[in-house]
Coordinates of N, CA and C in Angstrom, one line a residue:
M1 N -1.6 25.5 15.3 CA -1.9 26.9 15.6 C -2.8 27.4 14.5
S2 N -3.8 28.2 14.9 CA -4.8 28.7 13.9 C -4.1 29.8 13.1
F3 N -4.5 29.8 11.8 CA -4.0 30.8 10.9 C -4.4 32.2 11.3
D4 N -5.5 32.3 12.1 CA -6.0 33.6 12.5 C -5.6 33.9 13.9
S5 N -4.7 33.1 14.5 CA -4.3 33.4 15.9 C -3.4 34.7 16.0
P6 N -3.4 35.4 17.1 CA -2.6 36.6 17.2 C -1.1 36.3 16.9
L7 N -0.6 35.2 17.4 CA 0.8 34.9 17.1 C 1.1 34.7 15.7
Q8 N 0.3 33.9 15.0 CA 0.5 33.7 13.6 C 0.3 35.0 12.7
I9 N -0.7 35.8 13.1 CA -0.8 37.1 12.4 C 0.4 38.0 12.6
S10 N 1.0 37.9 13.8 CA 2.2 38.7 14.1 C 3.3 38.3 13.2
R11 N 3.5 37.0 13.1 CA 4.6 36.5 12.3 C 4.4 36.8 10.8
L12 N 3.2 36.7 10.3 CA 2.9 37.0 8.9 C 3.1 38.5 8.7
L13 N 2.8 39.4 9.6 CA 2.9 40.8 9.5 C 4.4 41.2 9.4
L14 N 5.2 40.6 10.3 CA 6.7 40.9 10.2 C 7.3 40.4 9.0
A15 N 6.9 39.2 8.5 CA 7.4 38.7 7.3 C 7.0 39.6 6.1
A16 N 5.8 40.1 6.1 CA 5.3 40.9 5.0 C 6.1 42.2 4.9
L17 N 6.4 42.7 6.1 CA 7.1 44.0 6.2 C 8.7 43.9 6.0
G18 N 9.1 42.6 6.0 CA 10.5 42.4 5.8 C 11.4 42.7 7.0
T19 N 10.8 42.6 8.2 CA 11.5 43.0 9.4 C 12.4 41.9 9.9
R20 N 13.7 42.3 10.1 CA 14.7 41.3 10.6 C 14.7 41.5 12.1
T21 N 14.4 40.4 12.8 CA 14.3 40.4 14.3 C 15.4 39.5 14.9
Y22 N 16.0 40.1 15.9 CA 17.1 39.3 16.6 C 16.7 39.3 18.1
I23 N 16.5 38.1 18.6 CA 16.0 37.9 20.0 C 17.2 37.5 20.9
H24 N 17.3 38.3 22.0 CA 18.4 38.0 23.0 C 17.8 37.6 24.3
Y25 N 18.5 36.7 25.0 CA 18.1 36.1 26.3 C 16.7 35.4 26.3
P26 N 16.4 34.6 25.3 CA 15.1 33.9 25.3 C 14.9 33.0 26.4
D27 N 16.0 32.5 27.0 CA 16.0 31.6 28.2 C 15.4 32.3 29.4
R28 N 15.2 33.6 29.4 CA 14.6 34.3 30.6 C 13.1 34.2 30.6
V29 N 12.5 33.8 29.5 CA 11.0 33.7 29.4 C 10.5 32.6 30.2
P30 N 9.7 32.8 31.2 CA 9.1 31.7 32.0 C 8.4 30.7 31.1
P31 N 8.6 29.4 31.4 CA 8.0 28.4 30.5 C 6.5 28.3 30.6
R32 N 6.0 28.7 31.7 CA 4.5 28.6 32.0 C 4.1 29.6 33.0
G33 N 2.8 29.7 33.2 CA 2.2 30.6 34.2 C 1.8 32.0 33.7
A34 N 1.3 32.8 34.6 CA 0.9 34.2 34.3 C 2.1 35.1 34.2
V35 N 2.1 35.9 33.1 CA 3.3 36.8 32.9 C 2.7 38.2 32.5
L36 N 3.3 39.2 33.2 CA 3.0 40.6 32.9 C 4.2 41.1 32.1
V37 N 4.0 41.3 30.8 CA 5.1 41.8 30.0 C 5.1 43.3 29.9
V38 N 6.3 43.9 30.2 CA 6.4 45.4 30.3 C 7.5 45.8 29.3
S39 N 7.2 46.8 28.4 CA 8.1 47.1 27.4 C 8.0 48.6 27.0
N40 N 9.1 49.1 26.4 CA 9.1 50.4 25.8 C 8.2 50.4 24.5
H41 N 7.9 51.6 24.0 CA 6.9 51.6 23.0 C 7.0 52.8 22.0
R42 N 7.2 52.5 20.7 CA 7.3 53.6 19.7 C 6.5 53.3 18.5
S43 N 6.1 52.1 18.3 CA 5.5 51.7 17.0 C 4.3 50.7 17.2
F44 N 3.4 50.7 16.2 CA 2.3 49.8 16.1 C 2.9 48.4 16.0
M45 N 4.1 48.2 15.6 CA 4.7 46.9 15.4 C 5.2 46.3 16.7
D46 N 5.2 47.0 17.8 CA 5.7 46.6 19.1 C 5.0 45.3 19.6
A47 N 3.7 45.3 19.5 CA 2.9 44.1 20.0 C 3.2 42.9 19.2
P48 N 3.2 42.9 17.8 CA 3.6 41.8 17.1 C 5.0 41.3 17.3
L49 N 5.9 42.3 17.5 CA 7.3 41.9 17.7 C 7.5 41.1 19.0
L50 N 6.8 41.6 20.1 CA 6.9 41.0 21.4 C 6.3 39.6 21.4
M51 N 5.2 39.4 20.7 CA 4.6 38.1 20.6 C 5.5 37.1 19.9
T52 N 6.1 37.6 18.8 CA 7.0 36.7 18.1 C 8.2 36.4 18.9
A53 N 8.8 37.4 19.6 CA 9.9 37.1 20.4 C 9.7 36.1 21.6
L54 N 8.5 36.2 22.2 CA 8.2 35.4 23.3 C 7.5 34.1 22.8
N55 N 7.2 34.0 21.5 CA 6.6 32.8 20.9 C 5.3 32.5 21.6
A56 N 4.5 33.5 21.9 CA 3.2 33.3 22.6 C 2.3 34.5 22.3
P57 N 1.0 34.2 22.3 CA 0.1 35.4 22.2 C 0.1 36.2 23.5
I58 N 0.0 37.5 23.3 CA 0.1 38.4 24.5 C -1.1 39.3 24.4
R59 N -1.9 39.4 25.4 CA -3.1 40.3 25.4 C -2.6 41.7 25.9
F60 N -2.5 42.6 24.9 CA -2.0 44.0 25.2 C -3.1 44.9 25.6
A61 N -2.8 45.7 26.6 CA -3.7 46.9 26.8 C -3.2 48.0 25.9
C62 N -4.1 48.6 25.1 CA -3.7 49.6 24.2 C -4.6 50.9 24.4
H63 N -4.2 51.9 23.7 CA -4.8 53.2 23.9 C -6.2 53.2 23.6
H64 N -7.0 54.1 24.3 CA -8.5 54.1 24.1 C -8.9 54.4 22.7
Y65 N -8.2 55.3 22.0 CA -8.6 55.7 20.6 C -8.5 54.5 19.6
M66 N -7.6 53.6 19.9 CA -7.5 52.5 19.0 C -8.7 51.6 18.9
G67 N -9.5 51.6 19.9 CA -10.8 50.9 19.9 C -11.9 51.7 19.3
Q68 N -11.6 52.9 19.0 CA -12.7 53.8 18.4 C -12.6 54.0 16.9
V69 N -11.4 53.8 16.4 CA -11.1 54.1 15.0 C -11.5 52.9 14.1
P70 N -12.4 53.0 13.2 CA -12.8 51.8 12.3 C -11.5 51.3 11.6
V71 N -11.5 50.0 11.3 CA -10.4 49.3 10.7 C -9.3 49.1 11.7
L72 N -8.8 50.1 12.3 CA -7.8 49.9 13.4 C -8.3 49.1 14.5
R73 N -9.6 49.3 14.8 CA -10.3 48.5 15.9 C -10.3 47.1 15.5
E74 N -10.5 46.8 14.3 CA -10.6 45.4 13.8 C -9.2 44.7 13.9
V75 N -8.2 45.5 13.5 CA -6.8 45.0 13.6 C -6.4 44.6 15.0
I76 N -6.6 45.5 15.9 CA -6.1 45.3 17.3 C -6.9 44.1 17.9
T77 N -8.2 44.0 17.5 CA -9.0 42.9 18.0 C -8.4 41.6 17.6
R78 N -8.0 41.5 16.3 CA -7.5 40.3 15.7 C -6.2 39.9 16.4
L79 N -5.4 41.0 16.9 CA -4.2 40.7 17.5 C -4.4 40.4 19.0
G80 N -5.6 40.4 19.5 CA -5.9 40.0 20.9 C -5.7 41.2 21.9
C81 N -5.6 42.4 21.4 CA -5.4 43.6 22.3 C -6.8 44.0 22.9
F82 N -6.7 44.6 24.0 CA -8.0 45.2 24.6 C -7.8 46.7 24.8
P83 N -8.5 47.5 24.2 CA -8.4 49.0 24.3 C -8.8 49.4 25.7
L84 N -8.1 50.4 26.3 CA -8.4 51.0 27.5 C -9.7 51.8 27.4
E85 N -10.5 51.8 28.5 CA -11.7 52.6 28.5 C -11.5 54.1 28.5
A86 N -12.5 54.9 28.5 CA -12.4 56.3 28.6 C -11.9 56.6 30.0
P87 N -11.3 57.8 30.2 CA -10.6 58.0 31.5 C -11.3 57.7 32.8
E88 N -12.6 58.0 32.8 CA -13.4 57.8 34.0 C -13.5 56.4 34.5
Q89 N -13.5 55.4 33.5 CA -13.5 54.0 33.8 C -12.2 53.3 33.6
R90 N -11.2 54.0 33.2 CA -10.0 53.3 32.7 C -9.3 52.4 33.7
Q91 N -9.0 52.9 34.9 CA -8.2 52.2 35.9 C -9.0 50.9 36.3
Q92 N -10.2 51.0 36.6 CA -11.0 49.9 37.1 C -11.2 48.8 36.0
S93 N -11.4 49.3 34.8 CA -11.6 48.4 33.7 C -10.3 47.6 33.3
F94 N -9.2 48.4 33.3 CA -7.9 47.7 33.0 C -7.6 46.6 34.1
F95 N -7.8 47.0 35.3 CA -7.5 46.0 36.4 C -8.4 44.8 36.3
R96 N -9.7 45.0 36.0 CA -10.6 43.8 35.9 C -10.2 42.9 34.8
Q97 N -10.0 43.5 33.6 CA -9.7 42.6 32.4 C -8.3 42.0 32.6
A98 N -7.4 42.7 33.1 CA -6.0 42.1 33.2 C -6.0 41.0 34.2
V99 N -6.7 41.1 35.3 CA -6.7 40.1 36.4 C -7.4 38.8 35.8
Q100 N -8.5 39.0 35.1 CA -9.1 37.8 34.5 C -8.2 37.1 33.5
L101 N -7.4 37.8 32.8 CA -6.5 37.1 31.8 C -5.4 36.5 32.5
L102 N -4.8 37.1 33.5 CA -3.7 36.6 34.3 C -4.1 35.3 35.1
Q103 N -5.3 35.4 35.6 CA -5.9 34.2 36.4 C -6.0 33.0 35.4
G104 N -6.2 33.3 34.1 CA -6.3 32.2 33.1 C -5.0 31.8 32.6
Q105 N -3.9 32.3 33.3 CA -2.5 31.9 33.0 C -2.1 32.4 31.6
Q106 N -2.6 33.6 31.2 CA -2.3 34.2 29.9 C -1.2 35.2 30.2
L107 N -0.6 35.7 29.1 CA 0.4 36.8 29.1 C -0.4 38.1 28.8
V108 N -0.1 39.1 29.6 CA -0.7 40.4 29.5 C 0.4 41.4 29.2
G109 N 0.3 42.2 28.2 CA 1.3 43.2 27.9 C 0.9 44.6 28.2
V110 N 1.8 45.4 28.7 CA 1.6 46.8 29.0 C 2.8 47.7 28.5
F111 N 2.4 48.9 28.0 CA 3.4 49.9 27.6 C 3.3 51.1 28.6
P112 N 4.1 51.0 29.7 CA 3.9 52.0 30.8 C 4.3 53.5 30.4
E113 N 4.9 53.7 29.2 CA 5.2 55.1 28.8 C 3.9 55.7 28.3
G114 N 2.9 54.9 28.0 CA 1.7 55.5 27.5 C 1.8 55.8 26.0
A115 N 0.9 56.8 25.5 CA 0.9 57.1 24.1 C 1.9 58.1 23.6
E116 N 2.5 58.8 24.6 CA 3.3 60.0 24.2 C 4.5 59.6 23.2
P117 N 5.3 58.6 23.6 CA 6.5 58.3 22.7 C 6.0 57.8 21.3
M118 N 4.8 57.2 21.2 CA 4.3 56.8 19.9 C 3.7 57.9 19.1
V119 N 3.1 58.9 19.8 CA 2.4 60.0 19.1 C 3.4 61.1 18.8
Q120 N 4.4 61.3 19.7 CA 5.4 62.4 19.6 C 6.7 61.7 19.5
D121 N 7.1 61.3 18.3 CA 8.4 60.6 18.1 C 9.5 61.6 18.0
T122 N 9.7 62.4 19.1 CA 10.8 63.4 19.0 C 12.0 63.1 19.9
S123 N 11.8 62.1 20.8 CA 12.9 61.7 21.7 C 13.9 60.9 20.9
P124 N 15.2 61.0 21.3 CA 16.2 60.1 20.7 C 15.9 58.7 20.8
R125 N 16.2 57.9 19.7 CA 16.0 56.5 19.8 C 16.8 55.9 21.0
G126 N 16.2 55.0 21.7 CA 16.9 54.4 22.9 C 16.5 55.1 24.2
S127 N 15.9 56.3 24.1 CA 15.5 56.9 25.4 C 14.2 56.2 25.9
V128 N 14.0 56.3 27.2 CA 12.8 55.7 27.9 C 12.1 56.8 28.7
G129 N 10.9 57.0 28.4 CA 10.1 58.0 29.1 C 9.8 57.6 30.5
E130 N 9.1 58.4 31.3 CA 8.6 58.1 32.6 C 7.6 57.0 32.5
F131 N 7.6 56.0 33.4 CA 6.6 54.9 33.5 C 5.4 55.3 34.3
Q132 N 4.3 55.1 33.8 CA 3.1 55.1 34.6 C 3.1 53.9 35.5
R133 N 2.5 54.0 36.7 CA 2.7 52.9 37.7 C 1.5 51.9 37.8
G134 N 0.6 52.0 36.9 CA -0.6 51.1 37.0 C -0.2 49.6 36.9
F135 N 0.8 49.3 36.1 CA 1.2 47.9 36.0 C 1.8 47.3 37.3
A136 N 2.5 48.2 38.0 CA 3.0 47.8 39.3 C 1.9 47.5 40.3
H137 N 1.0 48.4 40.4 CA -0.2 48.2 41.2 C -0.9 46.9 40.9
L138 N -1.1 46.6 39.6 CA -1.7 45.4 39.1 C -0.9 44.2 39.6
A139 N 0.4 44.2 39.4 CA 1.2 43.0 39.8 C 1.2 42.7 41.2
L140 N 1.2 43.8 42.1 CA 1.2 43.6 43.5 C -0.1 43.3 44.1
K141 N -1.2 43.7 43.4 CA -2.5 43.6 44.0 C -3.3 42.4 43.5
A142 N -3.0 42.0 42.2 CA -3.8 41.0 41.6 C -3.7 39.6 42.4
P143 N -4.9 39.0 42.6 CA -4.9 37.7 43.3 C -4.5 36.6 42.3
V144 N -3.2 36.6 41.9 CA -2.7 35.6 40.9 C -1.5 35.0 41.5
S145 N -1.4 33.7 41.6 CA -0.3 33.0 42.2 C 0.8 32.9 41.1
D146 N 2.1 32.9 41.5 CA 3.2 32.7 40.6 C 3.2 33.7 39.5
L147 N 2.9 34.9 39.7 CA 2.9 35.9 38.7 C 4.3 36.4 38.5
V148 N 4.7 36.6 37.2 CA 6.0 37.1 36.8 C 5.9 38.4 36.1
V149 N 6.7 39.4 36.4 CA 6.8 40.6 35.7 C 8.0 40.5 34.8
L150 N 7.9 40.7 33.5 CA 9.0 40.4 32.6 C 9.2 41.7 31.8
P151 N 10.3 42.4 32.1 CA 10.7 43.6 31.2 C 11.3 43.2 29.9
V152 N 10.9 43.8 28.8 CA 11.5 43.5 27.5 C 11.8 44.8 26.8
A153 N 13.0 44.9 26.2 CA 13.4 46.1 25.5 C 13.3 45.9 24.0
I154 N 12.8 46.9 23.2 CA 12.7 46.9 21.8 C 13.7 47.9 21.3
A155 N 14.8 47.4 20.7 CA 15.9 48.3 20.3 C 16.0 48.3 18.8
S156 N 15.4 49.4 18.2 CA 15.4 49.5 16.7 C 16.8 49.8 16.2
Q157 N 17.2 49.1 15.1 CA 18.5 49.3 14.5 C 18.4 50.1 13.2
E158 N 17.4 49.7 12.4 CA 17.1 50.4 11.2 C 15.6 50.5 11.1
E159 N 15.1 51.7 10.7 CA 13.7 52.0 10.6 C 13.3 53.1 9.6
L160 N 12.1 53.1 9.3 CA 11.5 54.2 8.5 C 10.4 54.9 9.3
V161 N 10.4 56.2 9.2 CA 9.4 56.9 9.9 C 8.5 57.7 8.9
N162 N 7.3 57.5 8.9 CA 6.3 58.2 8.0 C 5.3 58.9 8.7
S163 N 4.5 59.7 8.1 CA 3.4 60.4 8.7 C 2.1 59.6 8.4
A164 N 1.4 59.2 9.4 CA 0.3 58.4 9.2 C -1.1 59.1 9.1
V165 N -1.4 59.9 10.1 CA -2.7 60.6 10.1 C -2.6 61.9 10.9
P166 N -3.4 62.9 10.6 CA -3.3 64.2 11.4 C -3.8 63.9 12.8
L167 N -3.1 64.5 13.8 CA -3.4 64.3 15.2 C -4.8 64.8 15.5
R168 N -5.2 65.9 14.9 CA -6.5 66.5 15.2 C -7.6 65.6 14.7
L169 N -7.4 64.8 13.7 CA -8.4 63.9 13.2 C -8.7 62.8 14.3
L170 N -7.6 62.4 15.0 CA -7.8 61.4 16.0 C -8.6 61.9 17.2
S171 N -8.5 63.3 17.4 CA -9.3 63.9 18.5 C -10.8 63.7 18.3
L172 N -11.2 63.4 17.1 CA -12.6 63.1 16.9 C -13.0 61.8 17.5
F173 N -12.1 60.9 17.6 CA -12.4 59.6 18.2 C -12.1 59.5 19.7
D174 N -11.1 60.4 20.2 CA -10.8 60.4 21.6 C -10.5 61.8 22.0
P175 N -11.5 62.7 22.2 CA -11.3 64.1 22.6 C -10.7 64.2 24.0
S176 N -10.6 63.1 24.8 CA -10.0 63.2 26.1 C -8.5 63.2 26.1
E177 N -7.9 62.9 24.9 CA -6.4 62.8 24.9 C -5.8 64.2 24.5
P178 N -5.1 64.8 25.4 CA -4.5 66.1 25.0 C -3.5 66.1 23.9
L179 N -2.9 65.0 23.7 CA -1.8 64.9 22.7 C -2.5 65.1 21.3
F180 N -3.8 64.9 21.2 CA -4.4 65.0 19.8 C -4.9 66.4 19.6
A181 N -4.8 67.3 20.6 CA -5.3 68.7 20.4 C -4.1 69.6 20.0
Q182 N -3.4 69.1 19.0 CA -2.2 69.9 18.5 C -2.1 69.7 17.0
E183 N -1.3 70.5 16.4 CA -1.0 70.4 15.0 C 0.0 69.2 14.8
G184 N 0.1 68.8 13.5 CA 1.0 67.8 13.2 C 0.4 66.4 12.9
W185 N 1.3 65.5 12.7 CA 0.8 64.2 12.2 C 1.3 63.1 13.2
H186 N 0.5 62.1 13.3 CA 0.9 60.9 14.1 C 1.9 60.1 13.3
P187 N 3.1 59.9 13.8 CA 4.1 59.2 13.0 C 3.8 57.7 13.0
M188 N 4.4 57.0 12.0 CA 4.3 55.6 11.9 C 5.7 55.1 11.7
V189 N 6.2 54.3 12.7 CA 7.5 53.8 12.7 C 7.5 52.4 12.2
L190 N 8.3 52.1 11.1 CA 8.4 50.8 10.6 C 9.8 50.3 10.9
Y191 N 9.9 49.2 11.6 CA 11.2 48.7 11.9 C 11.7 47.8 10.8
K192 N 12.9 48.0 10.4 CA 13.5 47.1 9.3 C 14.4 46.1 10.0
K193 N 15.1 46.5 11.0 CA 16.0 45.6 11.8 C 15.9 46.0 13.2
V194 N 15.7 45.0 14.1 CA 15.4 45.3 15.5 C 15.9 44.2 16.4
N195 N 16.4 44.6 17.5 CA 16.8 43.7 18.6 C 15.8 43.7 19.7
I196 N 15.4 42.5 20.1 CA 14.5 42.3 21.2 C 15.3 41.7 22.3
L197 N 15.4 42.4 23.4 CA 16.2 41.9 24.6 C 15.3 41.7 25.8
I198 N 15.3 40.4 26.2 CA 14.4 40.0 27.3 C 15.1 40.2 28.6
G199 N 14.5 40.9 29.5 CA 15.1 41.2 30.8 C 15.0 40.1 31.8
R200 N 15.5 40.4 33.0 CA 15.4 39.4 34.1 C 14.0 39.4 34.7
P201 N 13.4 38.2 34.8 CA 12.0 38.2 35.4 C 12.0 38.5 36.8
R202 N 10.9 39.1 37.2 CA 10.7 39.5 38.7 C 9.4 38.8 39.1
W203 N 9.6 37.7 40.0 CA 8.5 37.0 40.6 C 7.9 37.8 41.7
I204 N 6.6 37.9 41.7 CA 5.8 38.5 42.8 C 5.6 37.5 43.9
R205 N 6.2 37.7 45.0 CA 6.1 36.8 46.1 C 4.9 37.1 47.0
P206 N 4.4 36.0 47.8 CA 3.3 36.3 48.7 C 3.6 37.4 49.7
R207 N 4.9 37.5 50.1 CA 5.3 38.6 51.0 C 5.1 40.0 50.4
D208 N 5.3 40.1 49.1 CA 5.1 41.4 48.4 C 3.6 41.8 48.5
R209 N 2.7 40.9 48.4 CA 1.3 41.2 48.5 C 0.9 41.5 49.9
Q210 N 1.5 40.9 50.9 CA 1.2 41.2 52.3 C 1.7 42.6 52.6
D211 N 2.8 43.0 52.0 CA 3.3 44.3 52.3 C 2.7 45.5 51.5
Y212 N 1.8 45.1 50.6 CA 1.1 46.1 49.7 C 0.0 46.7 50.5
Q213 N 0.4 47.7 51.4 CA -0.6 48.4 52.1 C 0.0 49.6 52.7
G214 N -0.7 50.7 52.8 CA -0.3 51.9 53.4 C 0.9 52.5 52.7
K215 N 1.8 53.2 53.4 CA 3.0 53.8 52.8 C 4.0 52.8 52.2
Q216 N 4.0 51.6 52.8 CA 4.8 50.5 52.3 C 4.4 50.1 50.8
A217 N 3.1 50.2 50.6 CA 2.6 49.9 49.2 C 3.2 50.9 48.2
R218 N 3.2 52.2 48.5 CA 3.8 53.2 47.6 C 5.2 52.9 47.3
T219 N 6.0 52.5 48.4 CA 7.4 52.2 48.2 C 7.6 51.0 47.3
L220 N 6.8 49.9 47.5 CA 6.9 48.7 46.6 C 6.6 49.1 45.2
V221 N 5.5 49.8 45.0 CA 5.1 50.2 43.6 C 6.2 51.0 42.9
S222 N 6.8 52.0 43.7 CA 7.8 52.8 43.1 C 9.0 52.0 42.8
D223 N 9.4 51.1 43.7 CA 10.6 50.2 43.4 C 10.4 49.3 42.2
L224 N 9.2 48.7 42.1 CA 9.0 47.8 41.0 C 9.0 48.6 39.6
T225 N 8.3 49.8 39.7 CA 8.3 50.6 38.5 C 9.7 51.0 38.0
D226 N 10.5 51.5 39.0 CA 11.9 51.9 38.7 C 12.7 50.7 38.2
Q227 N 12.5 49.6 38.9 CA 13.3 48.4 38.5 C 13.1 48.0 37.0
C228 N 11.8 48.0 36.6 CA 11.5 47.7 35.2 C 12.1 48.7 34.2
R229 N 11.9 50.0 34.6 CA 12.4 51.0 33.7 C 13.9 51.0 33.5
H230 N 14.6 50.8 34.6 CA 16.1 50.8 34.6 C 16.5 49.5 33.8
E231 N 15.8 48.4 34.0 CA 16.2 47.2 33.3 C 16.1 47.4 31.8
I232 N 15.0 48.0 31.4 CA 14.7 48.2 29.9 C 15.7 49.2 29.4
K233 N 16.0 50.3 30.2 CA 17.0 51.2 29.7 C 18.4 50.6 29.6
D234 N 18.8 49.7 30.5 CA 20.1 49.0 30.4 C 20.1 48.1 29.2
L235 N 19.0 47.4 28.9 CA 18.9 46.5 27.8 C 19.0 47.3 26.5
L236 N 18.4 48.5 26.4 CA 18.5 49.3 25.2 C 20.0 49.6 24.9
I237 N 20.7 49.9 25.9 CA 22.1 50.2 25.7 C 22.9 48.9 25.2
Q238 N 22.5 47.8 25.7 CA 23.1 46.5 25.2 C 22.7 46.3 23.7
G239 N 21.5 46.8 23.4 CA 20.9 46.5 22.1 C 21.5 47.4 21.0
G240 N 22.4 48.3 21.4 CA 23.1 49.1 20.4 C 22.9 50.6 20.5
Y241 N 22.2 51.1 21.5 CA 22.1 52.5 21.7 C 23.2 53.1 22.5

């Protein structure tokens, strides 16, 4: 393994921060093939934690502004993340990049809650926000055989929360994000002790793709989105919340 690989960088980062990680249900991780990892999201540490837990590099879709801020852009690139495009090209660009990675039998990670729980850390620990449905459309539409959707819960047990940067400063890099048009600071959550609980994998069957059309497609997308959200919520309860 290269010293500069995303997985090795993730392990070194967690070791440097002194984070104690406990992994539950590792046997649920598919041994091979394309995997779409779906997780809750509160910290910049989430991507390194998930890579370490799954023992594999994961290509994460991350917020647009992360690709615009100097230094931060270099960090996420080293971790193998790909920033989302500006809103007008976001959906098409995300789908194109994610499909290419999944067709190459890589792991792709998404945080369906979006940026809000990371930017506004006001919800109780263990809560799960509403999921955006883009990942479900991707899973059901992507021409990738043997695709698995894998929900994973990050349950923090001990953490430190600091103020990282003024939100209005970030609006200079991404004026399209309404969360940055407010007073206050972007929080930085540092996990000291955390449980990673791997959920039950959901294989996407050929029949699912055949049914992905018309009103039936909306039902399938809604069901898959809700299934992953409920699975993560249940895992968070198991993880100590």
